[in-house]
Amino acid sequence: MKTREINSYTSNRKTNINYMIFGAVIAILPLLNGFGIIQSSTMTILGTVMFYSIVAMGLTILLGFSGLVSLGTAGFMGLGSYMAAYFTEDMKLPFLLSLLISVLVPVIIGVLVGLVSLRIEGYYLAIATLAVSEIIRRLFDIDKFTHGYSGKNGNYPIIFGLELDKSYTFILITIVLVLIMILSNNFLNAQTGRALLAMKGSEAAAQAMGINLLKYKLTAFGIATLYASLGGVLYNHFVNYTYPDTWNLLLSLNFIGIIIIGGMRSLSGAVLGTFIVFGFPELVLKEIPGIANIDGLQYVMSGVFLIIIILFYPGGAINIFKDIKDTSKKVLQKILKKPQEAEVGS
Amino acid sequence: MDSFLRILFSSLETGSFYALAALGIIIIFRTSVIQNFSIGAIGMFNAFIATYILMEWGVPTWVAAIIAMLVAIIVGIVIDFAIMRPSKKVTRINKEIMTLGLIIIFIGISPMIFGVLPLKFGRFIEGSMKILGIHVDYNTILNISIGIIVMVLFVLFLQKTKCGLAVRVTASNETAARLMGVPSKNITTAAWAVGAALSTLAALMLAPRITVNTAMMNGVQVNALIACVLGGFQTFYGPVIGAYVISLGRNVLIYYLPHLGIEWLDSSWADPILYLLILLFIVIRPNGIIGKKIIKKV
C-alpha cells in the first residue's frame, strides 16, 4: 500500500511537471506573435480554448469523476463574466477583489444546487441545473446592470497597478490554466478523487464505506461552478465583451460534448476536447481549401467531426495518442523482426 | 373573464407545440433510451424545407406541410441508420452528445441551403370567429385541435394496436422484447421517424407566429425537455400533461405579473419564476407529476 502511494505521488509529480512544460510552451506564443510568426487571430482562438478548458475541467470533475450531470455550466460562466464586467467597469473595483466576488457568488449558488442533487439525479438533475441556468440567464436582460441586448464591454485586467495588454492577459490565462490543472490533478489523485469515484460507482456502496455524500456532492458542484465562473471572468477580461445570448443551453451542451470527445476522466482530455470543439474548426478546418470557400461548411464539418470522433473513439480522443504509440510500436517491431525471420527462413 | 379565456386559448395553442415536441422526445427516449437534444433542430430544418416548397412551387400550405413531414420521416430514418445503429458500443450519454452534433449540422446546413434571410410560413387557414365573447383565430382552433387529435391518436395507437404493443414492449425492456420476437430495431427506427415528423409539425404550427429561422425552435426544445421532466419519463402521456401545464403556467405568469403592482416585476420574469416553481416541484416530487418511483437495487 505504501509503495503504491509513493508511486502515485511520483507519477503525480511527473504529470504536474508535464503540465508546467505545456504551459511554458503556450506562454511563448505571444512572443512569436510579436515576431509576426503567429497571427493575432490565432492567439485569440487559443486564449478562448484555454479559458473554456478551465470550465470543461470543472465538468470533468463533476460528470467524469462524480457522475453528476449539469446543464447549467453556461449560466454560471455567464454570471462570472457579467459580474467581473460590472465590478471592474462600473464599480471600478480592483481586478483581484472583483475576481474574488465574481467567483464566490456563483460558487454559493452552485453549492445550493449541490443540495438539490442529494434528492434528484440523472435527467431530473440535468433539468434542475438547466432551470437554474435559465434563471441566471434571465438576469442578464436587466438593462441597469448588463446593458441588456447591446452587450456589456469589459477591459483587460489591472494587477497591482500594472495594466495588462492582450499578450499579457494571454499569459495570465495560461498561468491560471496550469495552476488549475495542477490543483485538480493533486486532489483528484488524493482522497477527494477516490471518494468522488466511489460515489460515481455506487452511492450506496460509497456511503457504506463511510463517505459523506453531502460533503462530496457539494464539493463537486462547488468546484465545477468555481471553474465555470473563473472561466467566465477570464472570458470577460480577454474577449472584453459579453452578450446575454452567448450563455445558452447549446454552450452547456458543448461543454458536455468537450469532455466526452476529449475523455471523460482525463484533465488533458478536457483541454484536447476544448481544442477540438472550439479551436479545430477555426484553426484547422478553415485552412483546408475546399471547406473554407463555402460559407458555413466549416460549422457543419465540426458537427460531423464530433459524431465521427464519438463513433470511433467512445473513450475519448485522448486515446488517439495511445493508439498512435501502440501502432507505431507494432510497426517498429515488425520492421525490426522481418530481417530476423528472413534469416531463419534461409 | 375575457382575459382568462384568452390566456386559456393561447396556452392550449402553445401547449400543443410543446406537447408535440415532448412526444417526439419521449418516444425516442423510450425506445432508444437517449435524450434527444436535436428534435428542435430537426423540426427547424424541415420547416425551412416546407417554406422553400411553399415559395418555389406555390402549393397550398397544407401540401407543403405534408411534404415536409414526409421529408422529416426520411430524415429520422437516415439519422437512425447512419448514426444510432452503428453506435452499439457507445454509451448513453455519448449518444446524446451525438444528437448535439446533429444540432450543429442542422443549424449549419439550413442557412447554406436556404439563405440567411428569415422566411415567412403562412397560416393554414385565415379568419377568426367569436367564442364566448372573444375573437379566436381559426388557425388557433386548428392548432389546438391538431395537438389534441394527434395526442389522442397516439395514445390509441399505443394502447390498442399490435404495433403500439411492440413499442411499449420495446420501451419497457428491449432485450426481452427482442427475445419475444419483437423487431425492436425497426421500432426504434420508426420512433425516430415519428419523432422527427412530430417535431416538424410543431415547428410548422409555430412558424406563422414568428419567422422561420435557425433559432425558432430553441424555446420549444427547452420547454419540451422540461415538460418531459415535469411529467416524468415513465409514461407517454406524462410529458403531454407537463407541456400543457408549463404553457398555462407561463401564460398566466406573463399576463398577471405586471398586474401585481410591483414596479420591476414585468413579464420577462415569467420564465425564471416558472422554472423556479418547477425546480421546487421536482425537488418535492423527484419523479414528476405522473412519475412512478423507480426502486433502485443496490
XYZ file of C-alpha atoms in Angstrom:
644
model
C 0.000 0.000 0.000
C 2.775 2.365 0.976
C 4.758 1.787 -2.217
C 1.633 2.340 -4.270
C 1.023 5.647 -2.622
C 4.593 6.697 -3.248
C 4.263 5.609 -6.868
C 1.121 7.627 -7.319
C 2.907 10.554 -5.694
C 5.839 10.436 -8.109
C 3.651 9.872 -11.169
C 1.528 12.726 -9.953
C 4.574 14.979 -9.785
C 5.575 13.873 -13.273
C 2.145 14.836 -14.633
C 2.373 18.186 -12.899
C 5.750 18.848 -14.499
C 4.260 17.913 -17.863
C 1.503 20.456 -17.288
C 4.090 23.105 -16.477
C 6.019 22.351 -19.662
C 2.763 22.530 -21.618
C 2.029 25.912 -20.031
C 5.530 27.203 -20.710
C 5.262 26.248 -24.390
C 1.949 28.057 -24.703
C 3.241 31.111 -22.847
C 5.886 31.535 -25.564
C 3.202 32.048 -28.218
C 2.647 35.796 -27.544
C 6.384 36.263 -28.169
C 6.057 34.506 -31.549
C 3.075 36.737 -32.229
C 5.333 39.715 -31.532
C 7.726 38.464 -34.206
C 4.836 38.053 -36.605
C 5.107 34.268 -36.869
C 1.687 33.637 -35.339
C -1.349 35.667 -36.305
C -3.222 37.666 -33.709
C -6.464 35.833 -34.523
C -4.791 32.504 -33.760
C -3.827 33.885 -30.357
C -7.402 34.942 -29.676
C -8.674 31.466 -30.524
C -6.044 29.752 -28.377
C -6.867 32.072 -25.474
C -10.522 31.186 -25.897
C -9.654 27.494 -25.913
C -7.754 27.937 -22.663
C -10.469 29.568 -20.590
C -13.047 27.198 -22.000
C -10.701 24.362 -20.929
C -10.850 25.583 -17.335
C -14.642 25.413 -17.450
C -14.508 21.992 -19.104
C -12.228 20.686 -16.342
C -14.869 21.647 -13.793
C -17.309 19.467 -15.705
C -14.730 16.670 -15.914
C -14.693 16.622 -12.126
C -18.464 16.876 -11.883
C -19.505 14.435 -14.608
C -16.400 12.365 -15.235
C -15.407 11.756 -11.642
C -18.600 12.252 -9.640
C -21.232 11.179 -12.183
C -23.388 14.268 -11.628
C -24.832 15.934 -14.710
C -25.069 19.689 -15.134
C -26.695 21.623 -17.932
C -26.087 24.885 -16.122
C -22.419 25.430 -16.915
C -23.046 28.252 -19.361
C -25.216 30.133 -16.867
C -22.521 30.074 -14.184
C -19.860 31.057 -16.683
C -22.006 33.949 -17.858
C -22.648 35.015 -14.273
C -18.900 35.177 -13.620
C -18.367 37.105 -16.799
C -21.099 39.677 -16.115
C -20.096 40.164 -12.505
C -16.479 40.749 -13.484
C -17.605 43.269 -16.076
C -19.867 45.071 -13.602
C -17.309 45.217 -10.788
C -14.347 46.365 -12.854
C -16.138 48.605 -15.373
C -18.961 50.171 -13.373
C -17.763 49.963 -9.799
C -14.049 50.296 -10.596
C -13.063 47.625 -8.096
C -9.538 46.206 -8.318
C -9.190 43.114 -10.513
C -8.353 40.660 -7.750
C -11.221 41.764 -5.482
C -13.660 41.629 -8.392
C -12.338 38.174 -9.273
C -12.903 37.001 -5.731
C -16.501 38.250 -5.535
C -17.471 37.140 -9.032
C -16.231 33.633 -8.269
C -17.632 33.430 -4.757
C -21.264 34.236 -5.591
C -21.619 31.564 -8.324
C -19.936 29.031 -6.019
C -22.522 29.692 -3.316
C -25.316 29.142 -5.857
C -23.507 26.040 -7.123
C -23.314 24.590 -3.626
C -27.055 25.180 -3.233
C -27.601 23.222 -6.456
C -25.435 20.525 -4.890
C -28.006 20.306 -2.096
C -30.696 19.707 -4.718
C -28.586 16.904 -6.203
C -28.974 14.928 -3.000
C -32.619 14.393 -3.807
C -32.732 14.020 -7.575
C -30.443 12.513 -10.144
C -29.942 11.846 -13.844
C -32.142 13.820 -16.223
C -34.052 15.390 -13.379
C -30.837 16.862 -12.014
C -29.812 17.942 -15.515
C -33.081 19.798 -15.962
C -32.850 21.297 -12.467
C -29.437 22.750 -13.328
C -30.821 23.900 -16.673
C -33.587 25.718 -14.803
C -31.023 27.426 -12.562
C -29.027 28.414 -15.626
C -32.115 29.826 -17.374
C -32.986 31.831 -14.266
C -29.460 33.267 -14.151
C -29.594 33.957 -17.877
C -32.776 35.969 -17.467
C -30.899 38.212 -15.037
C -28.620 39.207 -17.919
C -31.547 41.047 -19.504
C -31.743 43.617 -16.698
C -30.584 46.723 -18.521
C -29.348 48.585 -15.459
C -26.508 46.152 -14.724
C -25.890 44.412 -18.011
C -26.894 46.863 -20.770
C -29.267 44.116 -21.974
C -29.033 43.160 -25.595
C -26.484 45.787 -26.556
C -23.933 43.681 -24.646
C -21.510 44.746 -21.961
C -17.941 45.814 -22.507
C -15.061 44.581 -20.395
C -11.427 45.520 -20.009
C -8.004 43.918 -19.713
C -7.121 43.184 -16.085
C -5.059 45.559 -13.937
C -3.000 43.722 -11.312
C -1.260 45.832 -8.650
C -1.399 48.898 -10.845
C 0.078 47.004 -13.787
C -2.197 47.266 -16.810
C -2.015 44.101 -18.880
C -2.460 44.089 -22.648
C -3.737 41.202 -24.735
C -0.475 39.219 -24.774
C -0.025 39.518 -21.015
C -3.651 38.554 -20.414
C -2.958 35.514 -22.583
C -0.018 34.614 -20.346
C -2.140 35.231 -17.237
C -4.779 32.811 -18.569
C -2.052 30.245 -19.275
C -0.762 30.531 -15.716
C -4.266 30.160 -14.281
C -4.909 27.158 -16.540
C -1.710 25.388 -15.438
C -2.403 26.164 -11.774
C -5.916 24.779 -12.092
C -4.625 21.651 -13.847
C -2.042 21.005 -11.115
C -4.533 21.696 -8.359
C -7.157 19.395 -9.884
C -4.603 16.694 -10.581
C -3.448 16.762 -6.976
C -6.801 16.476 -5.321
C -8.187 14.023 -7.877
C -5.307 11.675 -7.129
C -5.844 12.004 -3.396
C -8.688 11.138 -1.072
C -11.175 13.520 -2.656
C -10.776 11.973 -6.101
C -11.146 8.461 -4.770
C -14.244 9.436 -2.798
C -15.795 11.038 -5.875
C -15.071 7.955 -7.988
C -16.573 5.703 -5.342
C -19.668 7.891 -5.318
C -19.938 7.621 -9.110
C -19.638 3.840 -8.961
C -22.355 3.339 -6.399
C -23.734 5.844 -3.961
C -24.926 3.179 -1.577
C -21.563 1.408 -1.545
C -19.746 4.697 -1.053
C -21.993 5.537 1.860
C -21.361 2.121 3.348
C -17.640 2.806 3.180
C -18.153 5.899 5.270
C -18.055 8.500 2.508
C -20.131 11.538 3.318
C -22.279 12.033 0.215
C -23.404 15.512 1.236
C -19.838 16.733 1.615
C -18.568 15.323 -1.655
C -21.586 16.266 -3.758
C -21.313 19.831 -2.523
C -17.553 19.750 -3.170
C -18.063 18.528 -6.730
C -20.681 21.172 -7.509
C -18.652 23.852 -5.777
C -15.543 23.067 -7.803
C -17.475 22.869 -11.075
C -19.097 26.263 -10.536
C -15.799 27.701 -9.295
C -14.094 26.714 -12.531
C -17.061 27.811 -14.645
C -17.207 31.283 -13.102
C -13.410 31.614 -13.203
C -13.570 30.798 -16.915
C -16.294 33.421 -17.253
C -14.193 36.085 -15.518
C -11.237 35.317 -17.783
C -13.597 35.363 -20.783
C -14.667 38.866 -19.905
C -11.126 40.124 -19.417
C -9.820 38.508 -22.603
C -12.708 38.975 -25.050
C -13.741 42.284 -23.408
C -17.363 41.833 -24.377
C -20.222 39.775 -23.058
C -23.668 39.242 -24.520
C -26.768 37.571 -22.997
C -27.363 35.040 -25.768
C -23.840 33.613 -25.543
C -24.721 31.728 -22.373
C -27.404 29.393 -23.676
C -28.161 25.699 -23.453
C -26.096 24.944 -26.547
C -22.934 26.190 -24.805
C -23.644 23.984 -21.768
C -24.166 21.033 -24.082
C -20.934 21.931 -25.845
C -19.082 21.533 -22.565
C -20.509 18.063 -22.051
C -19.531 17.376 -25.653
C -15.998 18.565 -24.930
C -15.344 16.213 -22.061
C -16.887 13.296 -23.931
C -14.816 13.970 -27.016
C -11.650 14.535 -25.035
C -12.071 11.771 -22.494
C -14.368 11.697 -19.502
C -11.791 11.124 -16.811
C -8.765 12.991 -18.006
C -7.772 16.588 -17.358
C -5.659 16.742 -20.510
C -8.663 15.240 -22.278
C -10.673 18.305 -21.317
C -8.049 20.577 -22.879
C -7.823 18.421 -26.008
C -11.615 18.262 -26.275
C -11.890 22.036 -25.970
C -9.339 22.429 -28.708
C -11.272 20.027 -30.944
C -14.593 21.770 -30.360
C -13.553 25.443 -30.244
C -10.098 25.581 -31.814
C -10.125 22.917 -34.513
C -12.911 24.393 -36.709
C -11.271 27.830 -36.738
C -7.611 26.877 -36.916
C -7.594 23.686 -38.986
C -10.850 23.275 -40.907
C -10.724 26.875 -42.107
C -7.313 26.259 -43.668
C -8.495 23.346 -45.821
C -9.202 24.986 -49.202
C -12.419 23.134 -50.136
C -14.095 23.875 -46.820
C -13.007 27.465 -46.403
C -14.552 28.525 -49.727
C -18.124 27.591 -48.845
C -19.781 29.665 -46.143
C -20.886 27.683 -43.129
C -19.432 24.355 -44.274
C -16.785 24.618 -41.584
C -19.522 24.729 -38.934
C -21.268 21.699 -40.422
C -17.984 19.809 -40.649
C -17.307 20.388 -36.952
C -20.647 18.704 -36.194
C -19.799 15.777 -38.472
C -16.377 15.551 -36.865
C -17.915 15.443 -33.383
C -20.108 12.492 -34.359
C -17.230 10.669 -36.053
C -14.961 11.020 -33.009
C -17.637 9.665 -30.675
C -18.361 6.768 -33.061
C -14.728 5.707 -33.342
C -13.311 6.855 -30.019
C -16.055 6.290 -27.452
C -13.462 6.552 -24.680
C -12.330 9.986 -25.787
C -9.883 11.455 -28.265
C -7.128 11.383 -25.651
C -6.803 7.683 -26.555
C -5.681 8.642 -30.048
C -2.202 9.340 -28.705
C -2.100 5.959 -27.007
C -3.229 4.251 -30.213
C -0.607 6.079 -32.248
C 2.013 4.988 -29.737
C 0.834 1.364 -29.842
C 0.628 1.138 -33.627
C 3.992 2.810 -34.110
C 5.440 0.330 -31.636
C 3.891 -2.546 -33.588
C 5.140 -1.204 -36.891
C 8.619 -0.739 -35.443
C 8.578 -4.287 -34.094
C 7.501 -5.615 -37.464
C 10.281 -3.767 -39.215
C 12.834 -4.991 -36.689
C 11.526 -8.540 -36.776
C 11.424 -9.019 -40.511
C 15.160 -9.380 -41.202
C 15.444 -11.942 -38.397
C 12.633 -14.024 -39.864
C 14.320 -13.880 -43.234
C 17.498 -15.236 -41.651
C 15.596 -18.095 -40.077
C 13.969 -18.867 -43.367
C 17.239 -19.138 -45.217
C -63.083 36.510 -17.625
C -62.202 37.634 -21.138
C -58.534 37.781 -20.330
C -58.690 34.375 -18.699
C -60.303 32.840 -21.789
C -57.689 34.477 -23.962
C -54.942 33.011 -21.776
C -56.605 29.607 -21.906
C -56.782 29.516 -25.714
C -53.262 30.826 -26.058
C -51.994 28.249 -23.558
C -53.750 25.410 -25.340
C -52.131 26.551 -28.586
C -48.552 26.910 -27.325
C -49.118 23.846 -25.190
C -49.719 21.791 -28.310
C -46.371 22.923 -29.777
C -44.587 21.871 -26.605
C -46.621 18.683 -26.314
C -45.869 17.554 -29.882
C -42.147 18.173 -29.398
C -42.272 16.470 -25.992
C -43.976 13.449 -27.587
C -41.175 13.357 -30.145
C -38.604 13.398 -27.345
C -40.366 10.809 -25.210
C -40.965 8.257 -27.972
C -37.289 8.346 -28.891
C -36.315 8.274 -25.229
C -38.495 5.262 -24.507
C -37.335 3.194 -27.467
C -33.643 4.047 -27.720
C -33.145 5.260 -24.125
C -31.497 8.507 -25.136
C -32.496 12.067 -24.566
C -32.723 13.659 -27.990
C -31.482 17.236 -27.876
C -31.770 17.630 -31.636
C -35.543 17.268 -32.003
C -35.969 21.035 -32.250
C -33.213 21.355 -34.821
C -34.792 18.626 -36.957
C -38.131 20.435 -36.836
C -36.446 23.715 -37.715
C -34.676 22.187 -40.730
C -37.896 20.710 -42.069
C -39.750 23.977 -41.505
C -37.174 25.522 -43.844
C -37.951 22.804 -46.387
C -41.704 23.441 -46.105
C -41.202 27.182 -46.559
C -38.951 26.603 -49.557
C -41.550 24.335 -51.176
C -44.283 26.853 -50.413
C -42.390 29.682 -52.055
C -40.918 27.839 -55.031
C -43.765 25.543 -56.050
C -46.694 27.710 -54.997
C -48.592 24.800 -53.456
C -51.145 25.245 -50.629
C -49.741 25.471 -47.117
C -51.012 22.076 -46.002
C -49.428 20.323 -49.000
C -46.087 21.897 -48.137
C -46.573 20.773 -44.531
C -47.292 17.181 -45.551
C -44.281 17.064 -47.884
C -42.075 18.477 -45.097
C -43.331 15.826 -42.688
C -42.560 13.103 -45.220
C -39.070 14.549 -45.564
C -38.833 14.573 -41.759
C -39.663 10.853 -41.672
C -36.828 10.223 -44.117
C -34.511 12.418 -42.038
C -35.395 10.444 -38.914
C -34.764 7.111 -40.635
C -31.453 8.332 -42.061
C -30.305 9.509 -38.617
C -31.146 6.148 -37.087
C -29.387 4.185 -39.834
C -26.357 6.445 -40.158
C -25.638 7.272 -36.535
C -27.651 5.344 -33.967
C -27.334 1.826 -35.378
C -23.550 1.820 -35.873
C -23.043 3.171 -32.348
C -23.723 -0.002 -30.396
C -20.655 0.265 -28.195
C -21.214 3.934 -27.484
C -22.587 4.728 -24.039
C -25.860 6.517 -23.493
C -24.537 9.970 -22.722
C -22.169 9.784 -25.695
C -25.146 9.098 -27.948
C -26.847 12.149 -26.513
C -23.818 14.220 -27.387
C -24.061 12.850 -30.918
C -27.501 14.421 -31.127
C -25.726 17.631 -30.166
C -23.537 17.104 -33.233
C -26.779 16.815 -35.208
C -27.914 20.225 -33.901
C -24.662 21.756 -35.133
C -25.114 20.102 -38.533
C -28.735 21.227 -38.973
C -28.085 24.777 -37.759
C -25.093 24.973 -40.082
C -26.705 23.421 -43.121
C -30.004 25.353 -43.128
C -28.594 28.811 -43.980
C -26.293 27.192 -46.554
C -29.230 25.754 -48.490
C -31.984 28.269 -47.818
C -30.106 31.530 -47.259
C -29.790 33.652 -44.140
C -32.866 35.842 -44.610
C -35.742 34.987 -42.262
C -38.577 33.358 -44.176
C -42.306 33.511 -43.597
C -44.517 30.451 -43.420
C -48.232 31.310 -43.657
C -51.130 30.129 -41.538
C -53.092 27.079 -42.518
C -56.401 28.999 -42.527
C -57.195 32.685 -42.184
C -60.055 34.397 -40.409
C -61.424 34.369 -36.895
C -64.621 33.634 -35.017
C -66.271 34.658 -31.763
C -66.258 32.192 -28.875
C -67.752 33.259 -25.544
C -67.282 36.895 -26.398
C -63.676 36.871 -27.557
C -62.173 36.652 -31.031
C -60.322 33.449 -31.711
C -58.416 32.831 -34.926
C -59.424 29.771 -36.909
C -55.765 28.921 -37.017
C -55.564 28.829 -33.216
C -58.508 26.434 -33.096
C -56.888 24.322 -35.813
C -53.586 24.197 -33.896
C -55.331 23.228 -30.670
C -57.318 20.519 -32.415
C -54.284 19.176 -34.283
C -52.469 18.926 -30.983
C -55.314 17.124 -29.230
C -56.146 14.848 -32.193
C -52.526 13.783 -32.634
C -52.251 13.100 -28.926
C -55.445 11.027 -28.814
C -54.454 9.062 -31.939
C -51.044 8.469 -30.441
C -52.385 7.093 -27.178
C -54.975 4.953 -29.018
C -52.250 3.625 -31.313
C -50.054 2.710 -28.362
C -52.806 1.100 -26.308
C -54.973 -0.621 -28.935
C -52.811 -1.791 -31.843
C -50.275 -4.554 -32.171
C -47.602 -2.091 -33.306
C -48.310 0.025 -30.246
C -47.855 -3.028 -28.072
C -44.499 -3.642 -29.754
C -43.467 -0.060 -28.969
C -44.488 -0.433 -25.349
C -42.669 -3.747 -25.022
C -39.508 -2.269 -26.536
C -39.819 0.678 -24.201
C -40.106 -1.405 -21.078
C -37.348 -3.923 -21.818
C -35.550 -4.068 -25.115
C -33.671 -7.312 -24.575
C -36.796 -9.156 -23.505
C -38.656 -7.646 -26.451
C -36.080 -8.985 -28.883
C -36.294 -12.428 -27.262
C -40.048 -12.362 -27.788
C -39.545 -11.712 -31.492
C -40.374 -8.001 -31.476
C -38.374 -6.258 -34.223
C -37.046 -3.715 -31.737
C -34.553 -2.248 -34.215
C -37.324 -1.373 -36.649
C -39.391 0.015 -33.791
C -36.515 2.329 -32.868
C -36.187 3.485 -36.470
C -39.914 4.139 -36.623
C -39.675 6.072 -33.358
C -37.036 8.342 -34.857
C -39.205 8.869 -37.945
C -42.304 9.663 -35.882
C -40.333 11.893 -33.513
C -38.913 13.906 -36.412
C -42.363 14.234 -38.013
C -43.974 15.401 -34.752
C -41.271 17.991 -34.212
C -41.734 19.223 -37.785
C -45.476 19.544 -37.200
C -44.779 21.576 -34.058
C -42.353 23.807 -35.970
C -44.854 24.415 -38.783
C -47.636 25.253 -36.347
C -45.307 27.666 -34.578
C -43.908 29.174 -37.797
C -46.715 31.695 -38.607
C -46.233 33.371 -35.199
C -42.545 34.037 -35.795
C -40.276 33.890 -38.810
C -38.626 30.682 -39.953
C -35.058 30.958 -38.687
C -32.389 28.742 -37.146
C -33.259 29.738 -33.566
C -37.035 29.305 -33.931
C -37.273 26.007 -32.021
C -34.921 26.820 -29.121
C -37.682 27.760 -26.723
C -39.797 24.781 -27.743
C -36.853 22.417 -27.279
C -36.086 23.668 -23.777
C -39.728 23.697 -22.694
C -40.345 20.239 -24.185
C -37.372 18.854 -22.251
C -38.654 20.438 -19.064
C -42.144 19.098 -19.839
C -40.699 15.582 -20.019
C -39.117 16.019 -16.609
C -42.220 17.608 -15.137
C -44.427 14.825 -16.466
C -41.996 12.023 -15.783
C -40.189 9.805 -18.271
C -42.053 6.638 -17.353
C -45.280 7.238 -19.260
C -46.125 8.532 -22.727
C -48.889 10.870 -21.570
C -46.983 12.414 -18.642
C -44.883 14.769 -20.812
C -48.027 15.871 -22.678
C -49.649 16.905 -19.413
C -46.357 18.551 -18.412
C -46.336 20.510 -21.675
C -49.812 21.949 -21.147
C -49.040 22.745 -17.508
C -45.890 24.634 -18.494
C -47.693 26.503 -21.242
C -50.580 27.510 -18.979
C -48.265 28.481 -16.126
C -46.107 30.548 -18.438
C -49.017 32.443 -19.978
C -50.657 33.087 -16.614
C -47.382 34.471 -15.258
C -46.787 36.597 -18.356
C -50.258 38.120 -18.058
C -50.582 38.562 -14.295
C -47.029 39.524 -13.252
C -47.271 43.162 -14.462
C -50.673 43.404 -12.737
C -49.228 42.673 -9.327
C -48.180 46.273 -8.944
C -44.515 45.638 -8.248
C -42.504 48.015 -10.361
C -39.593 45.896 -11.540
C -41.602 42.704 -11.898
C -42.547 42.666 -15.575
C -43.498 39.786 -17.841
C -39.859 38.977 -18.710
C -39.656 37.412 -15.239
C -42.285 34.825 -16.160
C -39.802 32.201 -17.332
C -37.414 32.433 -14.352
C -40.295 32.266 -11.877
C -41.856 29.346 -13.759
C -38.556 27.476 -13.809
C -38.090 28.166 -10.109
C -41.547 26.739 -9.367
C -40.786 23.670 -11.496
C -37.459 23.299 -9.710
C -39.216 23.339 -6.341
C -41.787 20.855 -7.642
C -39.080 18.471 -8.844
C -37.318 18.673 -5.505
C -40.549 17.818 -3.704
C -41.671 15.165 -6.215
C -38.463 13.880 -7.821
C -40.239 11.689 -10.381
C -42.570 14.251 -11.908
C -46.353 14.545 -11.957
C -47.120 11.033 -13.192
C -43.726 9.538 -12.432
C -43.641 6.181 -10.767
C -40.921 5.683 -8.260
C -38.144 3.538 -9.619
C -36.806 1.325 -6.890
C -33.064 1.113 -7.196
C -31.458 -2.200 -6.452
C -28.048 -1.970 -4.885
